[in-house]
């Protein structure tokens, strides 16, 4: 199989993380990078062996022969940049959330489908052994009949100390509901099906440019099972994210992205070993899809469906 030539647009913390994944895969090579910060782009290009770098994505798209483009710019720019990639007929991987509005997400999904390209979202929980074990145990009936879902998010600092930048802190395209909540909205839609938004309330600072500091939301699955979301930032304690399914026979939680805990009725809650050791990564599945082989990708359709709920939570 020939090398898949990858272009990366956006070199923030998340973009750099996936670059490592591309270069660790024997079938993918990062050929060019783009960032509006010229110094950041040139340093990354040098770090990657002196590859080409650009400070505008259109110049890269015009000059490079690419098979796949990874869009890792802030959400406000996902639509414009991704639509340019689609127009070139190049396969595309987009960071979450898909867009900055439902309308943008819908257009991106429809145009990618019409172009006949591979389109995928970076929803890493789908390639996580703990999350997939959670899914498997739910389907095998570990908790019995689902009674309630609950997502709790606590952040002593938002933005998190490793992700300090203006857009993550801003109301327009940042906040923990968008940055973190979207992962669990998509995971819920994957495991339990469609979601309906009932009502939500955001705690917002007086500075109208700053993102939420709290959220309380009531949602429901198609069968009316309640799904509750509760989150706060700028609080005492340590960061904790807990996604819990309560059932007629027990409960099961995915804690802090990678720890499974659960118990049957009458038992103490205890740690659960992963039953499903996944070795397939997002990049492995992109490679398979581009080669025309069986793959498990979460596409712009999944991103669009998550965006619908996300924007209702954010009151947009």
PDB file of C-alpha atoms in Angstrom:
ATOM      1  CA  UNK A   1       0.000   0.000   0.000  1.00  0.00           C
ATOM      2  CA  UNK A   2       1.302   3.451  -0.930  1.00  0.00           C
ATOM      3  CA  UNK A   3       1.932   6.038   1.751  1.00  0.00           C
ATOM      4  CA  UNK A   4      -1.025   8.261   2.588  1.00  0.00           C
ATOM      5  CA  UNK A   5       0.156  11.859   2.367  1.00  0.00           C
ATOM      6  CA  UNK A   6      -1.298  13.951   5.175  1.00  0.00           C
ATOM      7  CA  UNK A   7      -1.622  17.699   5.558  1.00  0.00           C
ATOM      8  CA  UNK A   8      -2.344  19.159   8.995  1.00  0.00           C
ATOM      9  CA  UNK A   9      -4.112  22.491   9.427  1.00  0.00           C
ATOM     10  CA  UNK A  10      -3.813  23.850  12.968  1.00  0.00           C
ATOM     11  CA  UNK A  11      -0.968  23.108  15.374  1.00  0.00           C
ATOM     12  CA  UNK A  12      -2.498  23.532  18.815  1.00  0.00           C
ATOM     13  CA  UNK A  13      -2.248  20.957  21.607  1.00  0.00           C
ATOM     14  CA  UNK A  14      -4.732  18.550  20.019  1.00  0.00           C
ATOM     15  CA  UNK A  15      -3.300  18.893  16.515  1.00  0.00           C
ATOM     16  CA  UNK A  16       0.209  18.100  17.725  1.00  0.00           C
ATOM     17  CA  UNK A  17      -1.063  15.020  19.543  1.00  0.00           C
ATOM     18  CA  UNK A  18      -2.511  13.472  16.399  1.00  0.00           C
ATOM     19  CA  UNK A  19       0.567  14.338  14.345  1.00  0.00           C
ATOM     20  CA  UNK A  20       2.445  11.876  16.555  1.00  0.00           C
ATOM     21  CA  UNK A  21      -0.155   9.248  15.713  1.00  0.00           C
ATOM     22  CA  UNK A  22       0.166   9.825  11.983  1.00  0.00           C
ATOM     23  CA  UNK A  23       3.935   9.503  12.106  1.00  0.00           C
ATOM     24  CA  UNK A  24       3.701   6.354  14.225  1.00  0.00           C
ATOM     25  CA  UNK A  25       1.565   4.638  11.580  1.00  0.00           C
ATOM     26  CA  UNK A  26       3.577   2.961   8.822  1.00  0.00           C
ATOM     27  CA  UNK A  27       1.031   3.917   6.160  1.00  0.00           C
ATOM     28  CA  UNK A  28       0.729   7.656   6.877  1.00  0.00           C
ATOM     29  CA  UNK A  29       3.214  10.493   6.526  1.00  0.00           C
ATOM     30  CA  UNK A  30       2.682  14.121   7.483  1.00  0.00           C
ATOM     31  CA  UNK A  31       3.805  15.943   4.352  1.00  0.00           C
ATOM     32  CA  UNK A  32       2.916  19.545   5.209  1.00  0.00           C
ATOM     33  CA  UNK A  33       1.620  21.643   8.107  1.00  0.00           C
ATOM     34  CA  UNK A  34      -0.281  24.909   8.370  1.00  0.00           C
ATOM     35  CA  UNK A  35      -0.649  27.433  11.165  1.00  0.00           C
ATOM     36  CA  UNK A  36      -1.339  31.163  11.177  1.00  0.00           C
ATOM     37  CA  UNK A  37       1.551  31.461  13.640  1.00  0.00           C
ATOM     38  CA  UNK A  38       4.533  31.304  11.288  1.00  0.00           C
ATOM     39  CA  UNK A  39       7.014  30.529  14.048  1.00  0.00           C
ATOM     40  CA  UNK A  40       4.917  27.623  15.300  1.00  0.00           C
ATOM     41  CA  UNK A  41       4.480  26.260  11.770  1.00  0.00           C
ATOM     42  CA  UNK A  42       8.180  26.500  10.915  1.00  0.00           C
ATOM     43  CA  UNK A  43       9.250  24.888  14.193  1.00  0.00           C
ATOM     44  CA  UNK A  44       6.874  21.976  13.713  1.00  0.00           C
ATOM     45  CA  UNK A  45       8.007  21.514  10.116  1.00  0.00           C
ATOM     46  CA  UNK A  46      11.616  21.425  11.284  1.00  0.00           C
ATOM     47  CA  UNK A  47      10.740  18.965  14.046  1.00  0.00           C
ATOM     48  CA  UNK A  48       9.146  16.705  11.432  1.00  0.00           C
ATOM     49  CA  UNK A  49      12.283  16.585   9.320  1.00  0.00           C
ATOM     50  CA  UNK A  50      12.090  19.802   7.349  1.00  0.00           C
ATOM     51  CA  UNK A  51       8.731  19.236   5.669  1.00  0.00           C
ATOM     52  CA  UNK A  52       6.868  22.087   3.974  1.00  0.00           C
ATOM     53  CA  UNK A  53       4.950  24.577   6.096  1.00  0.00           C
ATOM     54  CA  UNK A  54       2.427  27.283   5.293  1.00  0.00           C
ATOM     55  CA  UNK A  55       0.592  30.032   7.130  1.00  0.00           C
ATOM     56  CA  UNK A  56      -2.591  29.688   5.049  1.00  0.00           C
ATOM     57  CA  UNK A  57      -4.409  26.466   4.240  1.00  0.00           C
ATOM     58  CA  UNK A  58      -5.316  27.490   0.687  1.00  0.00           C
ATOM     59  CA  UNK A  59      -1.640  27.770  -0.242  1.00  0.00           C
ATOM     60  CA  UNK A  60      -1.006  24.248   1.030  1.00  0.00           C
ATOM     61  CA  UNK A  61      -4.041  22.891  -0.833  1.00  0.00           C
ATOM     62  CA  UNK A  62      -2.826  24.561  -4.031  1.00  0.00           C
ATOM     63  CA  UNK A  63       0.787  23.393  -3.825  1.00  0.00           C
ATOM     64  CA  UNK A  64       0.708  19.952  -2.173  1.00  0.00           C
ATOM     65  CA  UNK A  65      -0.499  16.593  -3.502  1.00  0.00           C
ATOM     66  CA  UNK A  66      -2.345  15.240  -0.474  1.00  0.00           C
ATOM     67  CA  UNK A  67      -4.523  12.227   0.225  1.00  0.00           C
ATOM     68  CA  UNK A  68      -5.867  13.327   3.615  1.00  0.00           C
ATOM     69  CA  UNK A  69      -6.177  16.606   5.475  1.00  0.00           C
ATOM     70  CA  UNK A  70      -6.614  16.870   9.234  1.00  0.00           C
ATOM     71  CA  UNK A  71      -8.444  20.054  10.259  1.00  0.00           C
ATOM     72  CA  UNK A  72      -7.453  21.031  13.809  1.00  0.00           C
ATOM     73  CA  UNK A  73      -8.181  24.757  13.832  1.00  0.00           C
ATOM     74  CA  UNK A  74     -10.550  26.311  16.432  1.00  0.00           C
ATOM     75  CA  UNK A  75     -14.253  25.415  15.852  1.00  0.00           C
ATOM     76  CA  UNK A  76     -15.118  28.860  14.475  1.00  0.00           C
ATOM     77  CA  UNK A  77     -13.020  28.067  11.403  1.00  0.00           C
ATOM     78  CA  UNK A  78     -13.948  24.397  10.865  1.00  0.00           C
ATOM     79  CA  UNK A  79     -16.623  25.166   8.283  1.00  0.00           C
ATOM     80  CA  UNK A  80     -14.604  27.489   6.056  1.00  0.00           C
ATOM     81  CA  UNK A  81     -11.429  25.401   6.115  1.00  0.00           C
ATOM     82  CA  UNK A  82     -13.134  22.023   5.734  1.00  0.00           C
ATOM     83  CA  UNK A  83     -15.305  23.224   2.861  1.00  0.00           C
ATOM     84  CA  UNK A  84     -12.125  24.241   1.023  1.00  0.00           C
ATOM     85  CA  UNK A  85     -10.680  20.751   1.583  1.00  0.00           C
ATOM     86  CA  UNK A  86     -13.905  19.129   0.355  1.00  0.00           C
ATOM     87  CA  UNK A  87     -13.818  21.358  -2.730  1.00  0.00           C
ATOM     88  CA  UNK A  88     -10.379  19.900  -3.542  1.00  0.00           C
ATOM     89  CA  UNK A  89     -11.782  16.365  -3.316  1.00  0.00           C
ATOM     90  CA  UNK A  90      -9.357  15.362  -0.555  1.00  0.00           C
ATOM     91  CA  UNK A  91     -10.317  12.990   2.270  1.00  0.00           C
ATOM     92  CA  UNK A  92     -10.789  14.902   5.519  1.00  0.00           C
ATOM     93  CA  UNK A  93     -10.552  14.333   9.264  1.00  0.00           C
ATOM     94  CA  UNK A  94     -12.065  17.111  11.385  1.00  0.00           C
ATOM     95  CA  UNK A  95     -11.628  17.886  15.058  1.00  0.00           C
ATOM     96  CA  UNK A  96     -14.686  17.971  17.258  1.00  0.00           C
ATOM     97  CA  UNK A  97     -17.099  19.660  17.358  1.00  0.00           C
ATOM     98  CA  UNK A  98     -17.800  19.464  13.644  1.00  0.00           C
ATOM     99  CA  UNK A  99     -18.700  23.138  13.338  1.00  0.00           C
ATOM    100  CA  UNK A 100     -19.800  26.244  15.216  1.00  0.00           C
ATOM    101  CA  UNK A 101     -23.500  25.922  14.365  1.00  0.00           C
ATOM    102  CA  UNK A 102     -26.009  23.293  13.287  1.00  0.00           C
ATOM    103  CA  UNK A 103     -26.341  24.951   9.879  1.00  0.00           C
ATOM    104  CA  UNK A 104     -22.596  24.776   9.251  1.00  0.00           C
ATOM    105  CA  UNK A 105     -22.436  21.150  10.390  1.00  0.00           C
ATOM    106  CA  UNK A 106     -25.316  20.152   8.113  1.00  0.00           C
ATOM    107  CA  UNK A 107     -23.700  21.770   5.077  1.00  0.00           C
ATOM    108  CA  UNK A 108     -20.335  20.149   5.794  1.00  0.00           C
ATOM    109  CA  UNK A 109     -21.925  16.708   6.085  1.00  0.00           C
ATOM    110  CA  UNK A 110     -23.984  17.115   2.912  1.00  0.00           C
ATOM    111  CA  UNK A 111     -21.087  18.476   0.831  1.00  0.00           C
ATOM    112  CA  UNK A 112     -18.701  15.745   1.997  1.00  0.00           C
ATOM    113  CA  UNK A 113     -21.259  13.097   1.045  1.00  0.00           C
ATOM    114  CA  UNK A 114     -21.787  14.676  -2.367  1.00  0.00           C
ATOM    115  CA  UNK A 115     -18.028  14.819  -2.967  1.00  0.00           C
ATOM    116  CA  UNK A 116     -17.698  11.080  -2.347  1.00  0.00           C
ATOM    117  CA  UNK A 117     -14.700  11.510  -0.056  1.00  0.00           C
ATOM    118  CA  UNK A 118     -13.861   9.798   3.222  1.00  0.00           C
ATOM    119  CA  UNK A 119     -14.934  12.114   6.039  1.00  0.00           C
ATOM    120  CA  UNK A 120     -14.318  11.418   9.704  1.00  0.00           C
ATOM    121  CA  UNK A 121     -14.431  13.010  13.138  1.00  0.00           C
ATOM    122  CA  UNK A 122     -11.839  12.812  15.885  1.00  0.00           C
ATOM    123  CA  UNK A 123     -13.999  11.278  18.612  1.00  0.00           C
ATOM    124  CA  UNK A 124     -11.262   9.270  20.387  1.00  0.00           C
ATOM    125  CA  UNK A 125     -13.533   7.618  22.975  1.00  0.00           C
ATOM    126  CA  UNK A 126     -14.739   5.340  20.188  1.00  0.00           C
ATOM    127  CA  UNK A 127     -11.263   3.780  20.007  1.00  0.00           C
ATOM    128  CA  UNK A 128     -10.819   3.544  23.778  1.00  0.00           C
ATOM    129  CA  UNK A 129     -10.853   0.137  25.462  1.00  0.00           C
ATOM    130  CA  UNK A 130     -12.673   1.392  28.587  1.00  0.00           C
ATOM    131  CA  UNK A 131     -15.401   3.109  26.548  1.00  0.00           C
ATOM    132  CA  UNK A 132     -15.837   0.076  24.312  1.00  0.00           C
ATOM    133  CA  UNK A 133     -15.967  -2.236  27.327  1.00  0.00           C
ATOM    134  CA  UNK A 134     -18.645   0.067  28.787  1.00  0.00           C
ATOM    135  CA  UNK A 135     -20.619  -0.306  25.544  1.00  0.00           C
ATOM    136  CA  UNK A 136     -20.169  -4.093  25.504  1.00  0.00           C
ATOM    137  CA  UNK A 137     -21.257  -4.498  29.131  1.00  0.00           C
ATOM    138  CA  UNK A 138     -24.354  -2.367  28.580  1.00  0.00           C
ATOM    139  CA  UNK A 139     -25.321  -4.463  25.545  1.00  0.00           C
ATOM    140  CA  UNK A 140     -24.696  -7.688  27.493  1.00  0.00           C
ATOM    141  CA  UNK A 141     -27.151  -6.533  30.164  1.00  0.00           C
ATOM    142  CA  UNK A 142     -24.772  -5.835  33.052  1.00  0.00           C
ATOM    143  CA  UNK A 143     -27.034  -3.107  34.480  1.00  0.00           C
ATOM    144  CA  UNK A 144     -30.330  -4.639  33.369  1.00  0.00           C
ATOM    145  CA  UNK A 145     -32.829  -2.140  31.983  1.00  0.00           C
ATOM    146  CA  UNK A 146     -31.476   1.402  31.829  1.00  0.00           C
ATOM    147  CA  UNK A 147     -33.187   3.757  34.296  1.00  0.00           C
ATOM    148  CA  UNK A 148     -31.073   6.899  34.004  1.00  0.00           C
ATOM    149  CA  UNK A 149     -27.906   8.302  32.398  1.00  0.00           C
ATOM    150  CA  UNK A 150     -25.838  10.959  34.085  1.00  0.00           C
ATOM    151  CA  UNK A 151     -22.806  13.020  33.022  1.00  0.00           C
ATOM    152  CA  UNK A 152     -20.970  14.957  35.730  1.00  0.00           C
ATOM    153  CA  UNK A 153     -18.095  17.298  34.826  1.00  0.00           C
ATOM    154  CA  UNK A 154     -16.001  19.152  37.430  1.00  0.00           C
ATOM    155  CA  UNK A 155     -13.101  21.394  36.409  1.00  0.00           C
ATOM    156  CA  UNK A 156     -11.072  23.328  39.003  1.00  0.00           C
ATOM    157  CA  UNK A 157      -9.659  25.328  36.092  1.00  0.00           C
ATOM    158  CA  UNK A 158     -11.236  26.087  32.754  1.00  0.00           C
ATOM    159  CA  UNK A 159      -9.500  26.234  30.398  1.00  0.00           C
ATOM    160  CA  UNK A 160      -7.457  23.360  31.750  1.00  0.00           C
ATOM    161  CA  UNK A 161      -3.874  24.308  32.528  1.00  0.00           C
ATOM    162  CA  UNK A 162      -2.538  22.413  29.499  1.00  0.00           C
ATOM    163  CA  UNK A 163      -4.975  24.162  27.128  1.00  0.00           C
ATOM    164  CA  UNK A 164      -4.782  27.832  28.034  1.00  0.00           C
ATOM    165  CA  UNK A 165      -5.951  29.931  25.096  1.00  0.00           C
ATOM    166  CA  UNK A 166      -8.554  32.586  24.395  1.00  0.00           C
ATOM    167  CA  UNK A 167     -10.924  30.571  22.226  1.00  0.00           C
ATOM    168  CA  UNK A 168     -11.250  27.652  24.682  1.00  0.00           C
ATOM    169  CA  UNK A 169     -12.096  30.240  27.357  1.00  0.00           C
ATOM    170  CA  UNK A 170     -14.507  32.140  25.117  1.00  0.00           C
ATOM    171  CA  UNK A 171     -18.274  31.911  24.806  1.00  0.00           C
ATOM    172  CA  UNK A 172     -18.349  31.914  21.005  1.00  0.00           C
ATOM    173  CA  UNK A 173     -16.502  28.651  20.415  1.00  0.00           C
ATOM    174  CA  UNK A 174     -15.200  27.406  23.754  1.00  0.00           C
ATOM    175  CA  UNK A 175     -16.358  26.140  27.113  1.00  0.00           C
ATOM    176  CA  UNK A 176     -16.408  22.684  28.655  1.00  0.00           C
ATOM    177  CA  UNK A 177     -19.892  21.850  27.361  1.00  0.00           C
ATOM    178  CA  UNK A 178     -18.497  22.077  23.838  1.00  0.00           C
ATOM    179  CA  UNK A 179     -14.974  20.789  24.424  1.00  0.00           C
ATOM    180  CA  UNK A 180     -15.778  17.868  26.726  1.00  0.00           C
ATOM    181  CA  UNK A 181     -19.536  17.402  26.663  1.00  0.00           C
ATOM    182  CA  UNK A 182     -19.610  16.727  22.929  1.00  0.00           C
ATOM    183  CA  UNK A 183     -17.603  13.503  23.415  1.00  0.00           C
ATOM    184  CA  UNK A 184     -20.267  12.072  25.703  1.00  0.00           C
ATOM    185  CA  UNK A 185     -23.169  13.333  23.607  1.00  0.00           C
ATOM    186  CA  UNK A 186     -21.727  11.421  20.653  1.00  0.00           C
ATOM    187  CA  UNK A 187     -20.954   8.352  22.785  1.00  0.00           C
ATOM    188  CA  UNK A 188     -24.526   8.364  24.106  1.00  0.00           C
ATOM    189  CA  UNK A 189     -25.935   8.568  20.582  1.00  0.00           C
ATOM    190  CA  UNK A 190     -23.708   5.675  19.545  1.00  0.00           C
ATOM    191  CA  UNK A 191     -24.603   3.381  22.473  1.00  0.00           C
ATOM    192  CA  UNK A 192     -28.150   4.391  23.383  1.00  0.00           C
ATOM    193  CA  UNK A 193     -29.532   6.073  20.258  1.00  0.00           C
ATOM    194  CA  UNK A 194     -31.108   9.456  19.669  1.00  0.00           C
ATOM    195  CA  UNK A 195     -31.325  12.185  22.301  1.00  0.00           C
ATOM    196  CA  UNK A 196     -33.991  14.839  22.867  1.00  0.00           C
ATOM    197  CA  UNK A 197     -33.155  18.083  24.647  1.00  0.00           C
ATOM    198  CA  UNK A 198     -35.746  19.032  27.270  1.00  0.00           C
ATOM    199  CA  UNK A 199     -34.243  22.013  29.054  1.00  0.00           C
ATOM    200  CA  UNK A 200     -30.921  23.374  30.240  1.00  0.00           C
ATOM    201  CA  UNK A 201     -29.472  26.291  32.133  1.00  0.00           C
ATOM    202  CA  UNK A 202     -25.991  27.728  31.858  1.00  0.00           C
ATOM    203  CA  UNK A 203     -24.190  29.662  34.559  1.00  0.00           C
ATOM    204  CA  UNK A 204     -22.537  32.521  32.680  1.00  0.00           C
ATOM    205  CA  UNK A 205     -20.046  35.123  33.933  1.00  0.00           C
ATOM    206  CA  UNK A 206     -20.790  38.840  33.662  1.00  0.00           C
ATOM    207  CA  UNK A 207     -18.125  39.163  30.981  1.00  0.00           C
ATOM    208  CA  UNK A 208     -20.139  38.233  27.888  1.00  0.00           C
ATOM    209  CA  UNK A 209     -17.027  37.079  26.047  1.00  0.00           C
ATOM    210  CA  UNK A 210     -16.315  34.331  28.607  1.00  0.00           C
ATOM    211  CA  UNK A 211     -17.691  30.795  28.438  1.00  0.00           C
ATOM    212  CA  UNK A 212     -20.033  29.085  30.882  1.00  0.00           C
ATOM    213  CA  UNK A 213     -18.927  28.182  34.385  1.00  0.00           C
ATOM    214  CA  UNK A 214     -21.810  25.794  35.012  1.00  0.00           C
ATOM    215  CA  UNK A 215     -24.487  23.736  33.291  1.00  0.00           C
ATOM    216  CA  UNK A 216     -27.545  21.815  34.431  1.00  0.00           C
ATOM    217  CA  UNK A 217     -29.422  20.011  31.668  1.00  0.00           C
ATOM    218  CA  UNK A 218     -32.235  17.539  31.279  1.00  0.00           C
ATOM    219  CA  UNK A 219     -32.330  15.379  28.166  1.00  0.00           C
ATOM    220  CA  UNK A 220     -34.029  12.120  27.263  1.00  0.00           C
ATOM    221  CA  UNK A 221     -33.421   9.081  25.101  1.00  0.00           C
ATOM    222  CA  UNK A 222     -35.995   8.011  22.516  1.00  0.00           C
ATOM    223  CA  UNK A 223     -37.722   5.769  25.082  1.00  0.00           C
ATOM    224  CA  UNK A 224     -37.889   8.720  27.531  1.00  0.00           C
ATOM    225  CA  UNK A 225     -35.102   7.453  29.776  1.00  0.00           C
ATOM    226  CA  UNK A 226     -33.695  10.592  31.456  1.00  0.00           C
ATOM    227  CA  UNK A 227     -30.171  11.806  30.688  1.00  0.00           C
ATOM    228  CA  UNK A 228     -28.926  14.441  33.123  1.00  0.00           C
ATOM    229  CA  UNK A 229     -25.874  16.662  32.684  1.00  0.00           C
ATOM    230  CA  UNK A 230     -24.316  18.603  35.544  1.00  0.00           C
ATOM    231  CA  UNK A 231     -21.059  20.523  35.256  1.00  0.00           C
ATOM    232  CA  UNK A 232     -19.087  23.280  36.958  1.00  0.00           C
ATOM    233  CA  UNK A 233     -15.722  24.972  36.564  1.00  0.00           C
ATOM    234  CA  UNK A 234     -13.602  27.266  38.751  1.00  0.00           C
ATOM    235  CA  UNK A 235     -14.236  25.105  41.824  1.00  0.00           C
ATOM    236  CA  UNK A 236     -12.256  23.466  44.627  1.00  0.00           C
ATOM    237  CA  UNK A 237     -11.000  19.927  44.301  1.00  0.00           C
ATOM    238  CA  UNK A 238      -9.657  17.965  41.367  1.00  0.00           C
ATOM    239  CA  UNK A 239     -10.898  17.478  37.816  1.00  0.00           C
ATOM    240  CA  UNK A 240     -13.427  14.674  37.555  1.00  0.00           C
ATOM    241  CA  UNK A 241     -15.605  13.486  34.682  1.00  0.00           C
ATOM    242  CA  UNK A 242     -18.088  10.705  35.373  1.00  0.00           C
ATOM    243  CA  UNK A 243     -20.460   9.143  32.826  1.00  0.00           C
ATOM    244  CA  UNK A 244     -22.821   6.755  34.607  1.00  0.00           C
ATOM    245  CA  UNK A 245     -25.597   4.409  33.520  1.00  0.00           C
ATOM    246  CA  UNK A 246     -28.026   3.363  36.260  1.00  0.00           C
ATOM    247  CA  UNK A 247     -30.094   0.235  35.642  1.00  0.00           C
ATOM    248  CA  UNK A 248     -32.532  -2.163  37.263  1.00  0.00           C
ATOM    249  CA  UNK A 249     -29.708  -4.584  38.116  1.00  0.00           C
ATOM    250  CA  UNK A 250     -26.727  -2.321  38.751  1.00  0.00           C
ATOM    251  CA  UNK A 251     -24.748   0.696  37.625  1.00  0.00           C
ATOM    252  CA  UNK A 252     -21.708   1.283  35.423  1.00  0.00           C
ATOM    253  CA  UNK A 253     -19.459   4.347  35.187  1.00  0.00           C
ATOM    254  CA  UNK A 254     -16.730   5.580  32.869  1.00  0.00           C
ATOM    255  CA  UNK A 255     -14.572   7.826  35.058  1.00  0.00           C
ATOM    256  CA  UNK A 256     -12.039  10.362  33.798  1.00  0.00           C
ATOM    257  CA  UNK A 257     -12.049   8.916  30.275  1.00  0.00           C
ATOM    258  CA  UNK A 258     -10.313   5.636  31.123  1.00  0.00           C
ATOM    259  CA  UNK A 259     -11.483   4.024  34.371  1.00  0.00           C
ATOM    260  CA  UNK A 260     -14.454   1.658  34.586  1.00  0.00           C
ATOM    261  CA  UNK A 261     -16.346   1.221  37.833  1.00  0.00           C
ATOM    262  CA  UNK A 262     -19.593  -0.537  38.564  1.00  0.00           C
ATOM    263  CA  UNK A 263     -21.569  -2.879  40.715  1.00  0.00           C
ATOM    264  CA  UNK A 264     -24.674  -5.004  40.905  1.00  0.00           C
ATOM    265  CA  UNK A 265     -27.552  -4.183  43.242  1.00  0.00           C
ATOM    266  CA  UNK A 266     -26.458  -4.774  46.829  1.00  0.00           C
ATOM    267  CA  UNK A 267     -22.742  -4.588  45.965  1.00  0.00           C
ATOM    268  CA  UNK A 268     -20.146  -1.918  46.604  1.00  0.00           C
ATOM    269  CA  UNK A 269     -18.985   0.013  43.554  1.00  0.00           C
ATOM    270  CA  UNK A 270     -15.674  -1.473  42.387  1.00  0.00           C
ATOM    271  CA  UNK A 271     -13.142  -1.154  39.585  1.00  0.00           C
ATOM    272  CA  UNK A 272     -13.760  -3.263  36.486  1.00  0.00           C
ATOM    273  CA  UNK A 273     -11.043  -4.606  34.220  1.00  0.00           C
ATOM    274  CA  UNK A 274     -11.344  -3.866  30.523  1.00  0.00           C
ATOM    275  CA  UNK A 275     -12.825  -6.864  28.765  1.00  0.00           C
ATOM    276  CA  UNK A 276     -12.234  -5.466  25.305  1.00  0.00           C
ATOM    277  CA  UNK A 277      -8.603  -4.725  24.471  1.00  0.00           C
ATOM    278  CA  UNK A 278      -8.745  -2.592  21.348  1.00  0.00           C
ATOM    279  CA  UNK A 279      -5.620  -2.077  19.311  1.00  0.00           C
ATOM    280  CA  UNK A 280      -7.296  -0.407  16.324  1.00  0.00           C
ATOM    281  CA  UNK A 281      -6.864   3.371  16.320  1.00  0.00           C
ATOM    282  CA  UNK A 282      -8.637   6.167  14.487  1.00  0.00           C
ATOM    283  CA  UNK A 283      -5.696   6.388  12.098  1.00  0.00           C
ATOM    284  CA  UNK A 284      -5.775   2.628  11.442  1.00  0.00           C
ATOM    285  CA  UNK A 285      -9.418   2.960  10.470  1.00  0.00           C
ATOM    286  CA  UNK A 286      -8.743   5.976   8.255  1.00  0.00           C
ATOM    287  CA  UNK A 287      -6.059   3.981   6.453  1.00  0.00           C
ATOM    288  CA  UNK A 288      -8.466   1.073   5.976  1.00  0.00           C
ATOM    289  CA  UNK A 289     -11.247   3.333   4.686  1.00  0.00           C
ATOM    290  CA  UNK A 290      -8.968   5.079   2.191  1.00  0.00           C
ATOM    291  CA  UNK A 291      -7.788   1.645   0.985  1.00  0.00           C
ATOM    292  CA  UNK A 292     -11.408   0.596   0.466  1.00  0.00           C
ATOM    293  CA  UNK A 293     -11.335  -1.918   3.305  1.00  0.00           C
ATOM    294  CA  UNK A 294     -13.709  -2.442   6.220  1.00  0.00           C
ATOM    295  CA  UNK A 295     -13.382   0.355   8.764  1.00  0.00           C
ATOM    296  CA  UNK A 296     -15.077   1.851  11.783  1.00  0.00           C
ATOM    297  CA  UNK A 297     -15.186   5.602  11.374  1.00  0.00           C
ATOM    298  CA  UNK A 298     -17.411   8.191  12.987  1.00  0.00           C
ATOM    299  CA  UNK A 299     -18.300  10.536  10.190  1.00  0.00           C
ATOM    300  CA  UNK A 300     -19.631  14.040   9.662  1.00  0.00           C
ATOM    301  CA  UNK A 301     -23.096  12.507  10.082  1.00  0.00           C
ATOM    302  CA  UNK A 302     -22.186  11.648  13.678  1.00  0.00           C
ATOM    303  CA  UNK A 303     -20.688  15.096  14.128  1.00  0.00           C
ATOM    304  CA  UNK A 304     -23.840  16.748  12.774  1.00  0.00           C
ATOM    305  CA  UNK A 305     -26.145  14.724  15.029  1.00  0.00           C
ATOM    306  CA  UNK A 306     -24.036  15.602  18.084  1.00  0.00           C
ATOM    307  CA  UNK A 307     -23.987  19.275  17.039  1.00  0.00           C
ATOM    308  CA  UNK A 308     -27.794  19.457  17.138  1.00  0.00           C
ATOM    309  CA  UNK A 309     -27.828  18.567  20.841  1.00  0.00           C
ATOM    310  CA  UNK A 310     -24.677  20.544  21.598  1.00  0.00           C
ATOM    311  CA  UNK A 311     -26.140  23.807  20.318  1.00  0.00           C
ATOM    312  CA  UNK A 312     -29.336  23.307  22.308  1.00  0.00           C
ATOM    313  CA  UNK A 313     -27.235  22.841  25.430  1.00  0.00           C
ATOM    314  CA  UNK A 314     -25.333  26.002  24.599  1.00  0.00           C
ATOM    315  CA  UNK A 315     -28.614  27.828  23.886  1.00  0.00           C
ATOM    316  CA  UNK A 316     -27.693  28.642  20.286  1.00  0.00           C
TER     317      UNK A 316
END
